[in-house]
Short mmCIF file of C-alpha atoms in Angstrom, two decimals:
data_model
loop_
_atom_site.label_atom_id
_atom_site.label_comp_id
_atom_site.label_asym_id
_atom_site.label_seq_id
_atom_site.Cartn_x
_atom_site.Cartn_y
_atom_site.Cartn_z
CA UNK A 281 -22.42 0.00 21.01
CA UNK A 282 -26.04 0.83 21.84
CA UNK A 283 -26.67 1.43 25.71
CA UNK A 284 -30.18 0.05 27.50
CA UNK A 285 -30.36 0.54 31.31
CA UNK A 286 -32.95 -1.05 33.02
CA UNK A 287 -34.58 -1.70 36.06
CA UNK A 288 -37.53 -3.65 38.26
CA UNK A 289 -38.77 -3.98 41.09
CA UNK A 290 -41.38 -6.56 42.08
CA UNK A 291 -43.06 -6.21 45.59
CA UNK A 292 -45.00 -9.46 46.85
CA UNK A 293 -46.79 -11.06 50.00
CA UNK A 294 -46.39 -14.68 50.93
CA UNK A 295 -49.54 -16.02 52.77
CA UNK A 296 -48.68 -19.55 52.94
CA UNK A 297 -45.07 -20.69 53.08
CA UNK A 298 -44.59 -21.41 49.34
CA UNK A 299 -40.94 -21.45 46.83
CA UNK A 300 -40.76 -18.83 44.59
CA UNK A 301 -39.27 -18.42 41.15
CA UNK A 302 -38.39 -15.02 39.31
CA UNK A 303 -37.26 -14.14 35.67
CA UNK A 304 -36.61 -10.11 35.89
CA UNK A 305 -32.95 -10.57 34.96
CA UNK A 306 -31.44 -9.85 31.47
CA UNK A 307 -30.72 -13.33 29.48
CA UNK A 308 -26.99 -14.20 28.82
CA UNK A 309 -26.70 -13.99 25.33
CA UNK A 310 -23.50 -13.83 22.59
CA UNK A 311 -22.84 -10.08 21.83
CA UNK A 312 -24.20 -8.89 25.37
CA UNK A 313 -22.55 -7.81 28.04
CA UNK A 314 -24.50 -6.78 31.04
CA UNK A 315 -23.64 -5.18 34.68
CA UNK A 316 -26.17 -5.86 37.23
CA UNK A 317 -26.96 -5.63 40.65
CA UNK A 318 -30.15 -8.55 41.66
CA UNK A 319 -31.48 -8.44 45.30
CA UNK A 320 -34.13 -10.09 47.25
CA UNK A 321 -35.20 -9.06 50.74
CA UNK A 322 -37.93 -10.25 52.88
CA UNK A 323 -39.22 -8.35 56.17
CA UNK A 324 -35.89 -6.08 54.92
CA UNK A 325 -33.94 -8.36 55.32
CA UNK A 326 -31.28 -9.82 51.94
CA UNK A 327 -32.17 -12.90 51.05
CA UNK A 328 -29.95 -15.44 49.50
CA UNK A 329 -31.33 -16.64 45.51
CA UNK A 330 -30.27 -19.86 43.79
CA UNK A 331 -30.03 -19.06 39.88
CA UNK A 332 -30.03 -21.66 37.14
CA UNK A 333 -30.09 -21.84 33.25
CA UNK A 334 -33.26 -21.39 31.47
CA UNK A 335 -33.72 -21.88 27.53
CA UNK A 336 -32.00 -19.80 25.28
CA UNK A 337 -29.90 -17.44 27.83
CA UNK A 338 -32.53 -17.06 30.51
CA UNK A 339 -31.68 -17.36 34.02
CA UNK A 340 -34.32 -17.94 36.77
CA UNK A 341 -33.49 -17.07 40.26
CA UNK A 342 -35.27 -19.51 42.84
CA UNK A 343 -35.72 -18.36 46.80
CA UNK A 344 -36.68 -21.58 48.57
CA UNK A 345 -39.27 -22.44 51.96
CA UNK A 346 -40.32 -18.18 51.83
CA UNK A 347 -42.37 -18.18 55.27
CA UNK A 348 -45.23 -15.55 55.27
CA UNK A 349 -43.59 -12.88 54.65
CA UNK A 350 -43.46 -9.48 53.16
CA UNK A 351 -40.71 -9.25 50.18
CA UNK A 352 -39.37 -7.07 47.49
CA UNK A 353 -37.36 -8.33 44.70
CA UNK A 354 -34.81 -5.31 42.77
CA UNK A 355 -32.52 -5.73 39.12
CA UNK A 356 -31.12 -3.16 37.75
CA UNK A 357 -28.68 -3.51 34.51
CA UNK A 358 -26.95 -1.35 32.16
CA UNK A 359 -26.57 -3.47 28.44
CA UNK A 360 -24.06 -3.09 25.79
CA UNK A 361 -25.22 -4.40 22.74
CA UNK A 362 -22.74 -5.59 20.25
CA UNK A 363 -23.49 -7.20 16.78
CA UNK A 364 -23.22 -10.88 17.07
CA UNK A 365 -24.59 -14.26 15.55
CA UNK A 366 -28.05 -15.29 16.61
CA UNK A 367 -27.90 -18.19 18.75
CA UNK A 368 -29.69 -20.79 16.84
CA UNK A 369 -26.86 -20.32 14.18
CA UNK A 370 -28.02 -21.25 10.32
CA UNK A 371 -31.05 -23.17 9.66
CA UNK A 372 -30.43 -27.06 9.82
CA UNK A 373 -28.13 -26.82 12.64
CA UNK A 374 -28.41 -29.63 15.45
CA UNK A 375 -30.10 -26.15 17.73
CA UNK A 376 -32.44 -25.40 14.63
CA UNK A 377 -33.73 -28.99 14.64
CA UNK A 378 -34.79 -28.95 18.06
CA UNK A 379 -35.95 -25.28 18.24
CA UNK A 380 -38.29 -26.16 14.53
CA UNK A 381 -39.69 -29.38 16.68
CA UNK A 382 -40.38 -27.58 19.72
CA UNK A 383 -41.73 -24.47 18.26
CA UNK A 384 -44.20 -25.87 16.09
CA UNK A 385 -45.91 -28.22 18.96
CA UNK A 386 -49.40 -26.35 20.39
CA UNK A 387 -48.73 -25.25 24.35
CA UNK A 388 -50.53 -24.26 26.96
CA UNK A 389 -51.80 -20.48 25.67
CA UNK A 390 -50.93 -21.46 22.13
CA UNK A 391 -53.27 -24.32 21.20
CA UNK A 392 -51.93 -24.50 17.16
CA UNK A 393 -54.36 -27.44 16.45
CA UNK A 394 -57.12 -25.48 16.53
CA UNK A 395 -55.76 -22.93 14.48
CA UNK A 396 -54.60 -25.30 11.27
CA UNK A 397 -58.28 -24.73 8.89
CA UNK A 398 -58.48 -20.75 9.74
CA UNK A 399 -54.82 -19.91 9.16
CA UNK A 400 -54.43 -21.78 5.38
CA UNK A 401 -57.93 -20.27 5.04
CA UNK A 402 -57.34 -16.83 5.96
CA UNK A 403 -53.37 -16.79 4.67
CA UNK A 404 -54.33 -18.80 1.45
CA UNK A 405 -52.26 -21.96 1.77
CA UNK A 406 -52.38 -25.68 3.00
CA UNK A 407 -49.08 -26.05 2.18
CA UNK A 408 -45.71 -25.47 4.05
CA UNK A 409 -43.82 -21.83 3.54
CA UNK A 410 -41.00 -22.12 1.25
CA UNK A 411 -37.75 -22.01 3.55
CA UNK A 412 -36.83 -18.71 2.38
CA UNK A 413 -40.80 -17.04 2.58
CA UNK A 414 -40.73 -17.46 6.71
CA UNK A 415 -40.06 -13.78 7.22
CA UNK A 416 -42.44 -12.24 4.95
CA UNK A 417 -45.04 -14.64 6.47
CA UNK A 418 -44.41 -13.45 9.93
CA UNK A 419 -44.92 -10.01 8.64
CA UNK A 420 -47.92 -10.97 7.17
CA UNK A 421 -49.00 -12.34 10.33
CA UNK A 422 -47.92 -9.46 12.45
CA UNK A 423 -49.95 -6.94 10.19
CA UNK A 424 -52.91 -8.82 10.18
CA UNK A 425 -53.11 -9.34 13.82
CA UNK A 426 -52.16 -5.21 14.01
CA UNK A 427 -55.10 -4.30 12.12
CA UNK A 428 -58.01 -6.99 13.64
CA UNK A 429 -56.73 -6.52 17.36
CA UNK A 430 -57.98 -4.04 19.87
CA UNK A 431 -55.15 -3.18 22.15
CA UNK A 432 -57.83 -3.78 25.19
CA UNK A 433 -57.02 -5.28 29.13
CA UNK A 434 -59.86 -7.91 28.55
CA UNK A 435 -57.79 -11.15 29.24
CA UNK A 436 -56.84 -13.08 31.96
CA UNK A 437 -54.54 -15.62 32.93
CA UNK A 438 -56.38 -18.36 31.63
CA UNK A 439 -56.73 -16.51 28.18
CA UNK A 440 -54.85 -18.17 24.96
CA UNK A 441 -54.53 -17.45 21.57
CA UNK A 442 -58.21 -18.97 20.61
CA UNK A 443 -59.75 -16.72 22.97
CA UNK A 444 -57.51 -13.31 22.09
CA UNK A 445 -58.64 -14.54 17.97
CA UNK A 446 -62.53 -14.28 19.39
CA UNK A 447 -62.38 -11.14 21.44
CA UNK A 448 -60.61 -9.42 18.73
CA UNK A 449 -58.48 -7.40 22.11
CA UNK A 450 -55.36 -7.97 23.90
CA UNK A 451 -52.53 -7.06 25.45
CA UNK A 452 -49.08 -7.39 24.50
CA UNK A 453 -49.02 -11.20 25.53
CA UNK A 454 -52.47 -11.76 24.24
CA UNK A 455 -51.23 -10.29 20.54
CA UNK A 456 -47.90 -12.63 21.03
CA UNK A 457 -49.81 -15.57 21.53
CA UNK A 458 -52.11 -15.21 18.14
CA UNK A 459 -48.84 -14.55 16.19
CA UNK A 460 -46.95 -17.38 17.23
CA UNK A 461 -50.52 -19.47 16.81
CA UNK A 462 -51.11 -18.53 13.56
CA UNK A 463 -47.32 -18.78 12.45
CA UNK A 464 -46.94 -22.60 13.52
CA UNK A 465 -50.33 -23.15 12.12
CA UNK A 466 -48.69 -22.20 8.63
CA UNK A 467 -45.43 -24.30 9.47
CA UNK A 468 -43.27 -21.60 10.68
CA UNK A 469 -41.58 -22.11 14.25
CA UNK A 470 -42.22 -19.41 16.55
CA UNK A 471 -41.67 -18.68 20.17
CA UNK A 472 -42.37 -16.17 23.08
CA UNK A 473 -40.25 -13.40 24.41
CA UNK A 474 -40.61 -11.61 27.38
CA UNK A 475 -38.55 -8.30 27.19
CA UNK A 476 -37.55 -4.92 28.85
CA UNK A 477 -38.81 -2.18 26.50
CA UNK A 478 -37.57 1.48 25.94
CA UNK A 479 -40.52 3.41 24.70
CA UNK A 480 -43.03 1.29 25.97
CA UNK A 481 -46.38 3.45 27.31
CA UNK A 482 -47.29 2.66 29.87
CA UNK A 483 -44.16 1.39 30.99
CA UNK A 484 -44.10 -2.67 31.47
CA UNK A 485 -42.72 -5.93 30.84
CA UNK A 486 -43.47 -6.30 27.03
CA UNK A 487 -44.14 -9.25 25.23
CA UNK A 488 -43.03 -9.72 21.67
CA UNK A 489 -43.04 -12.88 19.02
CA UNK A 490 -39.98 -14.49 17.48
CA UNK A 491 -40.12 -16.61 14.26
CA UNK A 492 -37.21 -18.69 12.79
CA UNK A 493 -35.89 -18.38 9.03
CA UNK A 494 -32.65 -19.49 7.24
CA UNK A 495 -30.33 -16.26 8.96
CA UNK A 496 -32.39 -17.39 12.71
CA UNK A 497 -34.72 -15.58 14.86
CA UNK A 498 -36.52 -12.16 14.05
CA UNK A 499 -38.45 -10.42 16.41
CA UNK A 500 -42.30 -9.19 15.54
CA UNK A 501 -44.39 -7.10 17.67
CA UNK A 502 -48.13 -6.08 16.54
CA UNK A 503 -48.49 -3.97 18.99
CA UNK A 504 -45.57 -1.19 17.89
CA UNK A 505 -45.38 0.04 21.83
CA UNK A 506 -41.45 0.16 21.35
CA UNK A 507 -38.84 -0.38 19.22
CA UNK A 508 -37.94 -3.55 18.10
CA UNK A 509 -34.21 -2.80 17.86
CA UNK A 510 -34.52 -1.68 21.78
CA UNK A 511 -35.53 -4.39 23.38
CA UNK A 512 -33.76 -6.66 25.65
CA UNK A 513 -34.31 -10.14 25.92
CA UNK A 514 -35.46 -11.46 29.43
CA UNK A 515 -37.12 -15.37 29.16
CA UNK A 516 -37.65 -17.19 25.94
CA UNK A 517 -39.96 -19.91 25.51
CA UNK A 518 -43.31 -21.61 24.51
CA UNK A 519 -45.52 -19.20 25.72
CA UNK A 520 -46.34 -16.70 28.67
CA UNK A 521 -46.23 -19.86 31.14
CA UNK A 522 -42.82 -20.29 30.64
CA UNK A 523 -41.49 -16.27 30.54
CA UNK A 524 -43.56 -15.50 33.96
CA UNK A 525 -41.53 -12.71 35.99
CA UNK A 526 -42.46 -14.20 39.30
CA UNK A 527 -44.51 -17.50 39.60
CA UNK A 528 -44.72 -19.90 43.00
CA UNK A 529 -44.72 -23.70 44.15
CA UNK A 530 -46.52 -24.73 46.69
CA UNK A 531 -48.34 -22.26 49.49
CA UNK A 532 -49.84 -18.63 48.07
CA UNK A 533 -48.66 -15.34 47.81
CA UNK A 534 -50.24 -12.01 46.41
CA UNK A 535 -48.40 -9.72 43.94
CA UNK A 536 -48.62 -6.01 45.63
CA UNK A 537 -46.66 -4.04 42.83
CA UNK A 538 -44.31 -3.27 39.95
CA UNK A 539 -42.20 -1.11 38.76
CA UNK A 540 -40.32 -1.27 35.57
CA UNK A 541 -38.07 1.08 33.87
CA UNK A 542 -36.39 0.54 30.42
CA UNK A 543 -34.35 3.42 28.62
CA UNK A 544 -32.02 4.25 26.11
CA UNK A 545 -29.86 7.30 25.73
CA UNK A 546 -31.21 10.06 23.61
CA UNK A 547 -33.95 9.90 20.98
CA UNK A 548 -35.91 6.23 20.72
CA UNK A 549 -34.34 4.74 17.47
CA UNK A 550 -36.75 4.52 14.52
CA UNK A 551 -38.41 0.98 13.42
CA UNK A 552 -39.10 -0.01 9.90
CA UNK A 553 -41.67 -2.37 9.82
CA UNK A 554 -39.87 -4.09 6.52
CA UNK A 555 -36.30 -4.59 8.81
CA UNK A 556 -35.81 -8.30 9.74
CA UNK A 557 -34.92 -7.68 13.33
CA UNK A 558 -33.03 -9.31 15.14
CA UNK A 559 -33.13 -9.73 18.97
CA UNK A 560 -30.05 -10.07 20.98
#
């Protein structure tokens, strides 16, 4: 059973009294088993954290009416990874339906309308993928965007895929983004994964694209930072807006530093590019 151990720690400021809402913690997932310690402090003292579900094994840990305040949120994990099913089971399954519906729709970084004319242009088709082509075409789509984008700090958080497509740069969520654009542009559901990353340089959250075939999800990554058969699922969703590892309600607060860790024991395994990879 492959070992990950990983670790975060998030320092923040609260200026206004405000609710906030972190996703550092590994996702619950079949064939996973994870032991963690999670605490919050403010002015060093614990603070108490409400978790909850998110999609697809996420868990998002809520500290409510945070007076100004200076804080520091820690997780640290150690993962056993076991073989297992993916969860969205085999394609036309009730969880399949939903996930092909949801993951085709355009969202808020990932505005797929405006993609439609370039992708069948660029890609060579109008029509949909054949059900059992999904895979090659999201390592089509992962190549392409490997070779056309700079990996560059030039976005924002008001940057989507349109604008990563222009600039020809990104980061790791700004590569994401055009991936899963261009894959439900060409009829192929795809979603966003925030993960903890062995190997990654410099050493970050990472950001990685998921598309759905017959045998489920597979994980792509242009960027080739880590792995894929290393990483460890955090938040699944849309798009960056719904993965964010700390985000706020109400009142303000200022994000004074990170620290992230993500190992595995012994050498980094290898990654073919042609393995269908799947992400527990």
């Amino acid at each position: 059973m492959p070992t990950r151990e990983v670790s975060a720690r998030i320092d923040f400021e609260v200026t206004e009294a405000t609710e906030l809402e972190f996703q550092i913690a590994v996702a619950h997932r079949r064939g996973v088993l994870v032991e963690e310690e999670l605490t919050f402090t403010a002015n060093g003292r614990d603070v108490a954290a409400t978790e909850f579900a998110a999609s697809h094994g996420g868990r998002i840990h809520v500290l409510r009416d945070v007076a100004p305040t200076s804080g520091t949120a820690w997780y640290r994990a150690r993962i056993e990874v076991q073989d297992g099913r993916d969860d969205a089971g085999t394609a036309g399954a009730t969880a399949d339906l939903h996930d092909r519906s949801l993951y085709l729709r355009p969202s808020r970084y990932v505005p797929v309308d405006r993609f439609y004319p370039f992708a069948a242009s660029e890609f060579g088709t109008a029509d949909p993928i054949p059900a059992e082509r999904p895979y090659e075409t999201a390592a089509a789509v992962t190549s392409w965007v490997a070779k056309r984008m700079a990996y560059l700090p030039v976005s924002d958080s008001h940057t989507d895929a349109a604008d990563t497509l222009l600039a020809s740069a990104g980061v790791c969520r700004d590569q994401a983004h055009l991936v899963i654009a261009l894959l439900r542009a060409l009829n192929v559901p795809a979603r966003f994964v925030a993960v903890y990353a062995p190997g990654c340089d410099p050493m970050d959250f990472h950001a990685v694209a998921e598309a759905l075939g017959p045998d489920g999800w597979r994980v792509y990554d242009p960027t080739g930072l880590a792995p894929r058969n290393s990483l460890v699922r955090i938040a699944t969703g849309r798009d960056a807006a719904d993965t964010a590892f700390l985000d706020n309600h109400g009142g303000s607060l200022n994000l004074t530093g990170t620290t992230i860790t993500a190992t595995v024991p012994g050498a980094l395994p290898a990654d073919d590019p042609a393995e269908r990879v799947r992400l527990p």
